[in-house]
Coordinates of N, CA and C in Angstrom, one line a residue:
X3 N 0.7 -1.4 -0.1 CA 0.3 -0.5 0.3 C 0.9 0.5 -0.2
X4 N 2.0 1.5 0.9 CA 3.2 2.3 0.9 C 3.4 2.4 -0.7
X5 N 3.7 1.5 -1.5 CA 4.5 1.9 -2.4 C 4.0 2.5 -3.4
X6 N 2.2 1.9 -3.5 CA 1.1 2.6 -4.3 C 1.1 4.0 -4.0
X7 N 0.4 4.3 -2.5 CA 1.2 5.7 -1.7 C 1.6 6.8 -2.8
X8 N 3.2 5.8 -3.1 CA 4.6 6.9 -3.7 C 4.0 7.6 -4.7
X9 N 3.5 6.3 -5.3 CA 3.4 5.8 -6.9 C 2.3 7.2 -7.7
X10 N 1.4 6.9 -6.4 CA 0.4 7.8 -6.6 C 1.1 10.1 -6.2
X11 N 1.5 9.3 -5.5 CA 1.5 11.3 -5.1 C 3.3 11.5 -5.7
X12 N 3.8 10.1 -6.9 CA 4.8 11.3 -6.9 C 3.8 11.2 -9.4
X13 N 3.0 10.4 -8.9 CA 2.3 10.5 -10.3 C 1.8 12.3 -9.9
X14 N 1.2 12.4 -8.5 CA 0.9 14.0 -9.3 C 1.8 14.9 -9.5
X15 N 2.6 14.9 -8.8 CA 3.5 15.8 -8.4 C 4.4 15.6 -9.7
X16 N 4.6 14.5 -10.6 CA 5.0 14.9 -12.0 C 4.0 15.9 -12.2
X17 N 2.8 15.5 -12.5 CA 1.4 16.3 -13.4 C 1.5 17.3 -12.9
X18 N 1.6 17.9 -11.4 CA 2.1 19.5 -11.8 C 3.3 19.7 -12.7
X19 N 4.2 19.5 -11.9 CA 5.4 20.3 -13.0 C 4.9 20.6 -14.3
X20 N 4.1 19.3 -15.0 CA 4.0 19.0 -16.7 C 3.2 20.7 -16.6
X21 N 2.5 20.9 -15.6 CA 1.3 21.8 -15.7 C 1.6 22.6 -15.1
X22 N 2.9 23.3 -14.4 CA 3.5 24.8 -14.1 C 4.4 24.7 -16.0
X23 N 5.1 23.7 -16.5 CA 5.4 23.8 -17.6 C 4.8 24.5 -18.9
X24 N 3.2 24.1 -18.6 CA 3.0 24.7 -19.5 C 2.0 26.0 -20.1
X25 N 2.2 26.4 -18.2 CA 2.2 27.5 -18.0 C 2.5 28.4 -18.8
X26 N 3.9 27.7 -18.2 CA 4.7 28.9 -18.9 C 5.0 29.1 -20.4
X27 N 5.4 27.3 -20.6 CA 4.4 27.8 -22.3 C 3.5 28.6 -23.3
X28 N 2.0 28.6 -22.5 CA 1.7 29.6 -23.0 C 1.5 30.8 -22.5
X29 N 1.9 30.9 -20.9 CA 2.9 32.3 -21.0 C 4.1 33.1 -22.0
X30 N 5.0 32.4 -22.8 CA 6.0 32.8 -22.7 C 5.7 32.7 -24.4
X31 N 4.5 31.6 -24.9 CA 4.1 31.7 -26.2 C 3.4 33.2 -26.7
X32 N 2.3 33.5 -25.7 CA 1.2 34.5 -24.8 C 2.2 35.4 -25.7
X33 N 3.7 36.0 -25.1 CA 4.1 37.1 -25.0 C 4.9 37.8 -26.0
X34 N 4.9 36.0 -26.5 CA 5.3 36.4 -28.1 C 4.8 36.4 -28.6
X35 N 3.3 36.1 -29.5 CA 2.4 35.4 -30.6 C 1.9 36.9 -30.6
X36 N 1.6 37.0 -29.3 CA 0.6 38.8 -28.8 C 1.9 40.5 -28.8
X37 N 2.4 40.5 -29.7 CA 3.4 41.5 -30.3 C 3.7 41.3 -31.6
X38 N 3.2 39.5 -32.3 CA 3.8 39.3 -33.5 C 2.4 40.1 -34.4
X39 N 1.3 39.4 -33.7 CA -0.2 39.3 -34.0 C -0.4 40.9 -34.4
X40 N -0.4 41.0 -33.5 CA -0.2 43.0 -33.1 C 0.4 44.2 -33.9
X41 N 1.5 43.9 -35.0 CA 2.1 44.6 -36.1 C 1.4 43.9 -36.5
X42 N 1.1 42.5 -36.8 CA 1.0 42.3 -38.9 C 0.0 43.0 -38.6
X43 N -1.5 43.1 -37.4 CA -2.2 42.9 -37.5 C -2.2 45.3 -38.7
X44 N -1.5 45.2 -37.7 CA -1.0 46.9 -37.8 C -0.7 46.5 -38.8
X45 N 0.6 46.0 -39.4 CA 0.9 46.5 -40.7 C 0.0 46.4 -41.6
X46 N -1.3 45.0 -41.9 CA -2.0 45.3 -42.7 C -2.9 46.8 -42.7
X47 N -3.4 46.9 -41.7 CA -3.7 47.8 -41.2 C -3.7 48.9 -42.3
X48 N -1.9 48.6 -41.9 CA -1.4 50.4 -43.0 C -1.7 50.2 -43.8
X49 N -0.7 48.9 -44.8 CA -1.0 48.2 -46.1 C -2.1 49.1 -46.9
X50 N -4.0 48.7 -46.1 CA -5.2 48.7 -46.9 C -5.0 50.4 -46.6
X51 N -4.7 50.7 -46.1 CA -4.8 52.4 -45.3 C -4.4 53.1 -46.9
X52 N -2.4 52.7 -47.0 CA -2.2 53.1 -48.0 C -2.3 52.9 -49.9
X53 N -2.8 51.1 -49.3 CA -4.3 51.5 -50.7 C -4.8 52.3 -51.0
X54 N -5.5 52.3 -50.2 CA -7.2 52.8 -50.5 C -6.5 54.3 -50.0
X55 N -5.5 55.0 -49.7 CA -5.3 57.0 -50.2 C -4.6 57.5 -51.3
X56 N -3.9 55.4 -52.4 CA -2.9 56.1 -53.2 C -4.2 56.1 -54.5
X57 N -5.5 55.2 -53.6 CA -6.5 54.9 -54.7 C -6.5 56.5 -55.5
X58 N -7.5 57.2 -53.7 CA -8.4 57.8 -54.4 C -7.1 58.8 -54.6

């Protein structure tokens, strides 16, 4: 029984570590992606505005 308890605790600890790593990974991805996506949207917006104003 003690062996199973230890295994269960080790499994929980591993899951907690994986959860922490997943949270850190998602946070890093968001920190990198949000500025990139924002810059891309601004770039598209400015290109659209530039092409619209050049047409007019």
